[in-house]
Amino acid sequence: MAETFDLILRNGTIVNQDGEHRADIGVRSGRIAHIGDLSQADAGETVDCPGLHLLPGVIDTQVHFREPGATHKEDLETGSRAAVLGGVTAVFEMPNTNPLTVTPEALADKLARAKGRMHCDHAFFVGGTHDNANHVAELERLPGAAGIKIFMGSSTGSLLVSDDAGVAEILKRVRRRVSVHSEDEPRLSERKDLRVPGDPSSHPVWRDAEAALKCTRRLVGIAREHGAKVHVLHISTADEMRYLADFKDVATVETTPHHLTMGSDAYARLGTRAQMNPPVRDDAHRAGIWWGLRQGVVDVLGSDHAPHTLEEKARPYPESPSGMTGVQTLVPMMLDHVAKGRLSLARFVDLTSAGPARIFGIARKGRLAVGFDADITLVDLKRRETITNAWIGSRSRWTPYDGVEVTGWPVATVVRGKTVMRDGEIVSGGLGEPVRFLDTLGS
């Protein structure tokens, strides 16, 4: 009798830790059950994948989905819709919502809101604050928690922890890796007068490279002192990249597609739509970030998806809010860099699946391997498409890449063996479940 599976993906090119090769994938009960020749096997659903590359499901470890609170910009359903339309199978969502995610009750509320509504798997960061520092060891172990997030630079309300003593109170108690927004708040406060009304190109003058490097040096010193592991988010400077190359024992590194893609002309082209924290900088800093990516200093790519409405973004600088959409465009923008020879497909996989799984200790994700969750991003590396606002699934309905033509496109998203997106359409909704972590499996 022929072996049977719930799903078979036939004749695709698998990209994994052992390179690229043609093979079939058989899925049973949401997990990969066999990789190889399944020409004689049967399945409830069979998908023929000639010409497609099958990647381990893309994991975006930095998104802001705005719920609860500012749901006119985004919510968990619309944010996760954008994610799976872009080939992303799991997301880690940030704590600067309203109310802030700083208590067990707030985390439980987000998990309850996600159930039956989110289209991809998910975990939620808990914000580390002066008020909850004594409890971070318990908070980081709660089910569904991606870990602790510290904002050392400007953020929402009590989430800001700008002093070394406050950061140390958190880092000395945690055991999991702590994610950090690293900009020096005292320097930002001192330099506010450098903002030029109506000129968003003054944003990186105010939030300069020294503000980022100064804070990252402080962070690494505190982490070293207390034996903590830190993850420095959205690196935007060449200076930090060179510095962090010497501290890979304590610090892992994230960069973003927009810091790799946008340069000196971004503000002239996009105005406040290019406004981010930390800022998009000049071409010399972008080159330094690419250096870090090619040299292996960068561990993961995160989108820092942080939507605002177009009306909000149209406010004159500096009244305009910082942030842009990104979760849906992470895969096509980076595949275009692959097509242009700027990085290999294997390195892209390392940055978006194996890397996140490795540094955050994600259980059963990050590889195409028997026993792992059947999270698969199917891409057509030769497909040419133009990114448009109309394609964006986010509630904000815009992208800084509107009108950009790319080579390489996500054609299907499989989450734990269920096809959630196919050819730009959501075909199975609300199937997302909480991500599990190796450090907290018994929690």
Coordinates of C-alpha atoms in Angstrom, one line a residue:
M1 CA 0.0 0.0 0.0
A2 CA 1.3 3.5 -0.9
E3 CA 2.4 5.7 1.9
T4 CA -0.1 8.5 2.5
F5 CA 0.3 12.1 3.6
D6 CA -1.9 15.1 4.2
L7 CA 0.0 17.2 1.8
I8 CA 2.8 16.5 -0.8
L9 CA 4.7 19.3 -2.5
R10 CA 6.2 17.7 -5.6
N11 CA 9.1 18.6 -7.9
G12 CA 10.3 21.7 -6.2
T13 CA 13.8 22.8 -5.4
I14 CA 14.4 22.6 -1.6
V15 CA 16.8 25.2 -0.1
N16 CA 18.1 24.1 3.3
Q17 CA 21.1 23.5 5.4
D18 CA 22.4 20.9 2.9
G19 CA 22.2 23.2 -0.1
E20 CA 19.7 23.2 -3.0
H21 CA 18.2 20.0 -4.4
R22 CA 15.1 18.7 -6.1
A23 CA 12.9 16.7 -3.8
D24 CA 9.3 16.1 -2.7
I25 CA 8.1 17.1 0.8
G26 CA 5.4 15.0 2.5
V27 CA 3.5 16.5 5.4
R28 CA 1.5 14.7 8.0
S29 CA -0.3 16.3 11.1
G30 CA 1.3 19.6 10.5
R31 CA 4.9 18.4 10.4
I32 CA 7.3 17.3 7.8
A33 CA 7.2 13.6 7.6
H34 CA 9.4 12.8 4.6
I35 CA 11.8 14.5 2.2
G36 CA 12.7 12.7 -1.0
D37 CA 11.0 10.9 -3.9
L38 CA 7.3 10.6 -3.1
S39 CA 6.2 9.7 -6.7
Q40 CA 4.5 6.6 -5.4
A41 CA 2.8 8.2 -2.4
D42 CA -0.7 9.5 -2.0
A43 CA -1.9 12.6 -0.3
G44 CA -5.1 14.5 0.5
E45 CA -3.6 17.5 -1.3
T46 CA -0.8 17.5 -3.9
V47 CA 0.8 20.6 -5.2
D48 CA 3.2 20.4 -8.2
C49 CA 6.0 22.9 -7.8
P50 CA 8.3 22.8 -10.9
G51 CA 10.3 25.9 -11.2
L52 CA 9.7 26.9 -7.6
H53 CA 12.1 27.1 -4.7
L54 CA 10.8 25.8 -1.3
L55 CA 12.3 27.7 1.6
P56 CA 11.9 27.1 5.3
G57 CA 9.1 29.4 6.5
V58 CA 10.3 33.0 6.7
I59 CA 10.2 34.3 10.3
D60 CA 9.9 38.0 10.9
T61 CA 11.1 38.7 14.4
Q62 CA 10.2 42.4 14.6
V63 CA 6.7 43.7 13.7
H64 CA 4.3 46.2 15.3
F65 CA 0.7 45.2 14.7
R66 CA -0.8 48.0 16.9
E67 CA -3.4 45.9 18.6
P68 CA -4.7 46.7 21.2
G69 CA -4.8 50.5 20.8
A70 CA -4.1 52.0 17.4
T71 CA -6.1 49.6 15.4
H72 CA -7.0 52.2 12.8
K73 CA -3.4 51.7 11.6
E74 CA -3.2 47.9 11.9
D75 CA -4.5 45.0 13.9
L76 CA -3.5 41.3 14.4
E77 CA -5.6 40.1 11.6
T78 CA -4.6 42.7 9.0
G79 CA -0.9 42.5 10.0
S80 CA -0.8 38.8 9.8
R81 CA -2.7 39.0 6.5
A82 CA 0.1 41.1 5.1
A83 CA 2.6 38.7 6.5
V84 CA 1.3 35.6 4.7
L85 CA 0.7 37.5 1.5
G86 CA 4.4 38.2 1.6
G87 CA 5.4 34.6 2.4
V88 CA 6.0 35.1 6.1
T89 CA 5.0 32.1 8.3
A90 CA 5.6 33.5 11.8
V91 CA 6.1 36.9 13.4
F92 CA 7.3 38.3 16.8
E93 CA 5.2 41.3 17.7
M94 CA 6.4 44.3 19.8
P95 CA 5.0 45.5 23.2
N96 CA 4.4 49.2 22.5
T97 CA 0.7 48.9 22.2
N98 CA -2.0 50.4 24.4
P99 CA -2.1 49.1 27.0
L100 CA 1.6 48.2 26.9
T101 CA 2.5 44.5 26.9
V102 CA 4.3 44.5 30.3
T103 CA 2.2 42.2 32.4
P104 CA 1.0 38.6 32.3
E105 CA -2.5 39.8 31.7
A106 CA -1.5 42.0 28.8
L107 CA 0.3 39.1 27.1
A108 CA -2.6 36.8 27.7
D109 CA -4.9 39.3 26.2
K110 CA -2.8 39.5 23.0
L111 CA -2.8 35.7 22.7
A112 CA -6.5 35.6 23.1
R113 CA -7.0 38.3 20.5
A114 CA -4.7 36.3 18.1
K115 CA -6.6 33.0 18.4
G116 CA -8.6 32.3 15.3
R117 CA -7.7 35.7 13.8
M118 CA -4.0 35.6 13.0
H119 CA -3.1 33.8 9.8
C120 CA 0.6 33.1 10.7
D121 CA 2.2 31.7 13.9
H122 CA 3.1 34.3 16.4
A123 CA 4.8 35.3 19.6
F124 CA 4.7 38.6 21.6
F125 CA 7.6 40.5 23.2
V126 CA 7.1 41.7 26.8
G127 CA 8.4 45.2 27.4
G128 CA 11.1 45.5 30.1
T129 CA 10.5 48.6 32.3
H130 CA 11.7 50.1 35.6
D131 CA 8.4 49.0 37.1
N132 CA 8.5 45.3 36.1
A133 CA 12.3 44.7 36.2
N134 CA 11.9 42.5 39.3
H135 CA 9.5 40.2 37.4
V136 CA 11.2 39.8 34.0
A137 CA 12.5 36.3 34.8
E138 CA 8.9 35.1 35.1
L139 CA 7.6 37.2 32.3
E140 CA 10.1 35.9 29.7
R141 CA 9.0 32.3 30.5
L142 CA 5.3 32.8 29.9
P143 CA 3.8 30.8 27.0
G144 CA 3.7 32.9 23.8
A145 CA 6.4 35.3 25.0
A146 CA 9.2 35.9 22.5
G147 CA 11.3 37.3 25.3
I148 CA 12.0 40.8 26.8
K149 CA 12.3 43.9 24.7
I150 CA 14.0 47.1 26.0
F151 CA 13.7 50.5 24.5
M152 CA 16.8 52.5 25.3
G153 CA 15.7 55.2 22.8
S154 CA 12.5 57.1 22.6
S155 CA 9.4 55.0 23.0
T156 CA 5.9 54.8 24.4
G157 CA 5.4 55.8 28.1
S158 CA 7.1 53.7 30.7
L159 CA 8.7 51.4 28.0
L160 CA 11.6 53.8 27.9
V161 CA 14.6 52.6 29.9
S162 CA 17.4 55.0 29.0
D163 CA 19.6 54.7 32.1
D164 CA 22.3 52.1 32.6
A165 CA 21.1 51.2 36.0
G166 CA 17.6 50.5 34.7
V167 CA 19.0 48.3 31.9
A168 CA 21.2 46.5 34.3
E169 CA 18.3 45.7 36.6
I170 CA 16.6 43.9 33.7
L171 CA 19.7 42.2 32.2
K172 CA 20.9 40.8 35.5
R173 CA 17.7 38.8 35.9
V174 CA 17.0 37.4 32.5
R175 CA 18.2 34.1 31.0
R176 CA 16.8 34.4 27.5
R177 CA 18.1 36.8 24.8
V178 CA 16.9 40.3 25.3
S179 CA 16.0 42.4 22.2
V180 CA 17.0 46.1 22.4
H181 CA 16.2 49.3 20.5
S182 CA 19.6 51.0 20.9
E183 CA 19.7 54.8 20.6
D184 CA 21.1 57.1 23.3
E185 CA 18.2 59.0 24.7
P186 CA 20.3 61.8 26.4
R187 CA 21.9 62.5 23.1
L188 CA 18.6 62.5 21.3
S189 CA 17.2 65.0 23.8
E190 CA 20.3 67.2 23.5
R191 CA 20.0 67.3 19.7
K192 CA 16.3 67.9 19.2
D193 CA 16.9 71.5 18.0
L194 CA 18.6 70.0 14.9
R195 CA 15.3 68.9 13.5
V196 CA 14.3 71.2 10.7
P197 CA 10.5 71.8 10.4
G198 CA 9.2 70.5 7.1
D199 CA 12.5 68.7 6.3
P200 CA 12.5 65.0 7.0
S201 CA 16.1 64.8 5.7
S202 CA 17.1 66.3 9.1
H203 CA 15.9 63.2 10.9
P204 CA 19.2 61.3 10.6
V205 CA 21.0 64.6 11.5
W206 CA 19.1 64.6 14.8
R207 CA 19.2 60.9 15.4
D208 CA 22.8 60.6 14.3
A209 CA 25.2 57.6 14.0
E210 CA 26.9 58.6 17.3
A211 CA 23.6 58.3 19.2
A212 CA 23.3 54.7 17.9
L213 CA 26.9 53.7 18.5
K214 CA 27.1 55.3 21.9
C215 CA 24.0 53.4 23.1
T216 CA 25.2 50.1 21.7
R217 CA 28.6 50.5 23.4
R218 CA 26.7 51.1 26.7
L219 CA 24.5 48.1 26.1
V220 CA 27.3 45.7 25.3
G221 CA 29.2 46.8 28.5
I222 CA 26.2 46.1 30.7
A223 CA 25.5 42.8 29.0
R224 CA 29.1 41.7 29.5
E225 CA 29.0 42.7 33.2
H226 CA 25.9 40.7 33.9
G227 CA 26.5 37.7 31.6
A228 CA 23.4 38.5 29.5
K229 CA 22.6 37.8 25.9
V230 CA 21.3 40.8 23.8
H231 CA 20.0 41.2 20.3
V232 CA 20.6 44.6 18.9
L233 CA 17.7 45.6 16.6
H234 CA 17.6 47.4 13.3
I235 CA 21.3 48.3 13.0
S236 CA 21.5 51.5 10.8
T237 CA 25.2 52.5 11.0
A238 CA 28.4 51.2 9.6
D239 CA 30.0 52.1 12.9
E240 CA 27.9 49.8 15.0
M241 CA 28.4 46.9 12.5
R242 CA 32.2 47.2 12.8
Y243 CA 31.9 47.5 16.6
L244 CA 29.6 44.5 17.1
A245 CA 31.8 42.3 15.0
D246 CA 34.1 42.2 18.1
F247 CA 31.3 41.3 20.5
K248 CA 29.5 38.3 19.0
D249 CA 29.9 36.4 22.3
V250 CA 27.1 38.5 23.8
A251 CA 25.3 40.3 21.0
T252 CA 23.4 39.2 18.0
V253 CA 22.5 41.6 15.2
E254 CA 19.5 42.4 13.2
T255 CA 19.2 44.7 10.2
T256 CA 16.2 45.5 8.0
P257 CA 15.4 45.6 4.3
H258 CA 14.9 49.3 4.3
H259 CA 18.4 50.0 5.8
L260 CA 19.8 47.7 3.2
T261 CA 17.8 49.2 0.3
M262 CA 17.3 52.9 0.9
G263 CA 20.0 55.5 0.9
S264 CA 20.9 59.2 0.5
D265 CA 18.0 59.9 -1.9
A266 CA 15.2 58.4 0.2
Y267 CA 14.0 61.6 1.8
A268 CA 13.9 63.5 -1.5
R269 CA 11.8 60.7 -3.1
L270 CA 9.6 59.7 -0.2
G271 CA 9.6 62.6 2.3
T272 CA 8.2 61.5 5.6
R273 CA 7.4 58.0 4.3
A274 CA 11.1 57.3 4.7
Q275 CA 11.1 58.4 8.3
M276 CA 12.1 55.6 10.6
N277 CA 13.7 55.1 14.0
P278 CA 16.6 54.6 13.8
P279 CA 16.8 56.5 10.5
V280 CA 17.6 55.6 7.0
R281 CA 21.0 57.0 6.5
D282 CA 23.4 57.8 3.7
D283 CA 25.0 55.4 1.2
A284 CA 28.2 55.0 3.2
H285 CA 26.2 53.6 6.2
R286 CA 24.2 51.3 3.8
A287 CA 27.5 50.0 2.4
G288 CA 28.7 49.3 6.0
I289 CA 25.5 47.3 6.8
W290 CA 26.0 45.3 3.6
W291 CA 29.6 44.6 4.8
G292 CA 28.2 43.3 8.1
L293 CA 25.7 41.1 6.3
R294 CA 28.3 39.6 3.9
Q295 CA 30.8 39.0 6.7
G296 CA 28.3 37.2 8.8
V297 CA 28.0 39.8 11.5
V298 CA 24.2 40.1 10.8
D299 CA 22.2 37.2 12.3
V300 CA 18.7 38.0 11.2
L301 CA 16.5 40.2 9.0
G302 CA 13.5 41.8 10.6
S303 CA 11.1 44.1 8.8
D304 CA 10.3 46.5 11.7
H305 CA 6.9 46.7 10.2
A306 CA 5.4 49.8 11.9
P307 CA 2.5 51.1 10.0
H308 CA 0.9 54.5 10.2
T309 CA -1.9 55.9 8.0
L310 CA -1.0 58.0 5.0
E311 CA -2.7 60.9 6.6
E312 CA -0.5 60.6 9.7
K313 CA 2.6 60.3 7.6
A314 CA 1.6 63.4 5.6
R315 CA 2.0 65.6 8.7
P316 CA 4.9 68.1 8.4
Y317 CA 8.1 66.9 9.9
P318 CA 8.7 66.5 12.9
E319 CA 5.0 66.1 13.7
S320 CA 5.0 63.1 11.4
P321 CA 5.3 59.7 13.1
S322 CA 8.2 57.4 12.4
G323 CA 7.6 53.9 10.9
M324 CA 6.6 52.2 7.6
T325 CA 5.1 48.9 6.5
G326 CA 7.5 46.1 5.8
V327 CA 6.4 42.6 6.7
Q328 CA 4.8 42.0 3.2
T329 CA 7.7 43.3 1.2
L330 CA 10.6 41.6 3.2
V331 CA 10.7 38.6 0.9
P332 CA 10.3 40.2 -2.5
M333 CA 12.7 43.0 -1.7
M334 CA 15.4 40.7 -0.5
L335 CA 14.8 38.2 -3.3
D336 CA 15.5 41.1 -5.7
H337 CA 18.8 41.6 -3.9
V338 CA 19.4 37.9 -4.5
A339 CA 18.6 38.3 -8.2
K340 CA 21.0 41.2 -8.4
G341 CA 23.8 39.1 -6.9
R342 CA 24.1 41.0 -3.6
L343 CA 23.5 37.9 -1.4
S344 CA 23.0 34.2 -2.0
L345 CA 19.7 32.4 -1.6
A346 CA 21.3 30.3 1.1
R347 CA 22.3 33.4 3.1
F348 CA 18.7 34.8 2.8
V349 CA 17.4 31.5 4.3
D350 CA 20.0 31.8 7.1
L351 CA 18.8 35.3 7.9
T352 CA 15.1 34.6 7.8
S353 CA 14.6 31.1 9.2
A354 CA 17.7 29.3 10.5
G355 CA 19.0 32.5 12.1
P356 CA 15.9 33.4 14.0
A357 CA 15.5 29.8 15.2
R358 CA 19.1 29.7 16.3
I359 CA 19.3 32.9 18.3
F360 CA 15.8 32.8 19.8
G361 CA 15.7 29.0 20.4
I362 CA 12.5 28.4 18.4
A363 CA 11.2 24.9 18.7
R364 CA 10.5 22.9 15.5
K365 CA 11.0 25.8 13.1
G366 CA 13.8 27.2 10.9
R367 CA 14.6 24.2 8.8
L368 CA 13.0 21.8 6.3
A369 CA 13.5 18.6 8.3
V370 CA 11.5 15.6 9.3
G371 CA 9.8 16.4 12.7
F372 CA 9.8 20.1 12.1
D373 CA 6.7 22.2 11.6
A374 CA 5.7 22.2 7.9
D375 CA 6.3 26.0 7.5
I376 CA 7.2 26.6 3.9
T377 CA 7.6 29.7 1.8
L378 CA 7.3 28.9 -1.9
V379 CA 9.0 31.4 -4.2
D380 CA 9.5 31.9 -7.9
L381 CA 13.0 33.4 -8.3
K382 CA 12.4 34.4 -11.9
R383 CA 9.0 36.0 -11.5
R384 CA 9.1 39.8 -12.2
E385 CA 6.4 41.8 -10.4
T386 CA 5.9 45.5 -9.5
I387 CA 5.1 46.1 -5.9
T388 CA 2.1 48.4 -5.5
N389 CA 0.0 49.9 -2.7
A390 CA -2.9 48.0 -4.0
W391 CA -1.2 44.7 -3.3
I392 CA -0.5 45.6 0.4
G393 CA -2.7 43.7 2.9
S394 CA -1.9 46.0 5.8
R395 CA -4.8 48.2 7.0
S396 CA -2.6 51.2 6.2
R397 CA -2.6 50.2 2.5
W398 CA 0.8 51.7 1.5
T399 CA 4.4 50.7 1.0
P400 CA 7.5 52.8 0.5
Y401 CA 8.3 50.5 -2.4
D402 CA 5.2 51.4 -4.4
G403 CA 6.1 51.1 -8.1
V404 CA 9.3 49.2 -7.5
E405 CA 9.9 46.3 -9.9
V406 CA 11.5 43.2 -8.4
T407 CA 12.7 39.8 -9.5
G408 CA 11.6 37.0 -7.1
W409 CA 8.1 36.6 -5.6
P410 CA 6.3 34.6 -2.9
V411 CA 3.7 32.4 -4.6
A412 CA 2.5 30.4 -1.6
T413 CA 2.7 30.3 2.2
V414 CA 2.3 27.1 4.1
V415 CA 1.9 27.2 7.9
R416 CA 2.2 23.9 9.7
G417 CA 1.1 22.0 6.6
K418 CA -1.9 24.2 5.7
T419 CA -1.7 26.4 2.6
V420 CA -2.7 29.8 3.8
M421 CA -1.8 31.9 0.8
R422 CA -1.7 30.9 -2.8
D423 CA -1.1 33.2 -5.8
G424 CA -1.9 36.3 -3.8
E425 CA -5.0 35.1 -2.2
I426 CA -5.7 34.0 1.4
V427 CA -7.1 30.5 1.0
S428 CA -7.2 29.4 4.7
G429 CA -7.6 32.0 7.5
G430 CA -7.1 32.3 11.2
L431 CA -4.9 29.2 11.6
G432 CA -2.0 30.9 13.4
E433 CA -0.8 29.4 16.7
P434 CA 1.7 30.6 19.4
V435 CA 5.3 29.9 18.6
R436 CA 7.0 27.6 21.1
F437 CA 10.6 28.1 22.4
L438 CA 13.2 25.5 23.6
D439 CA 13.9 27.5 26.8
T440 CA 10.3 27.5 27.9
L441 CA 8.8 24.2 26.7
G442 CA 8.0 23.2 30.3
S443 CA 6.4 26.5 31.1

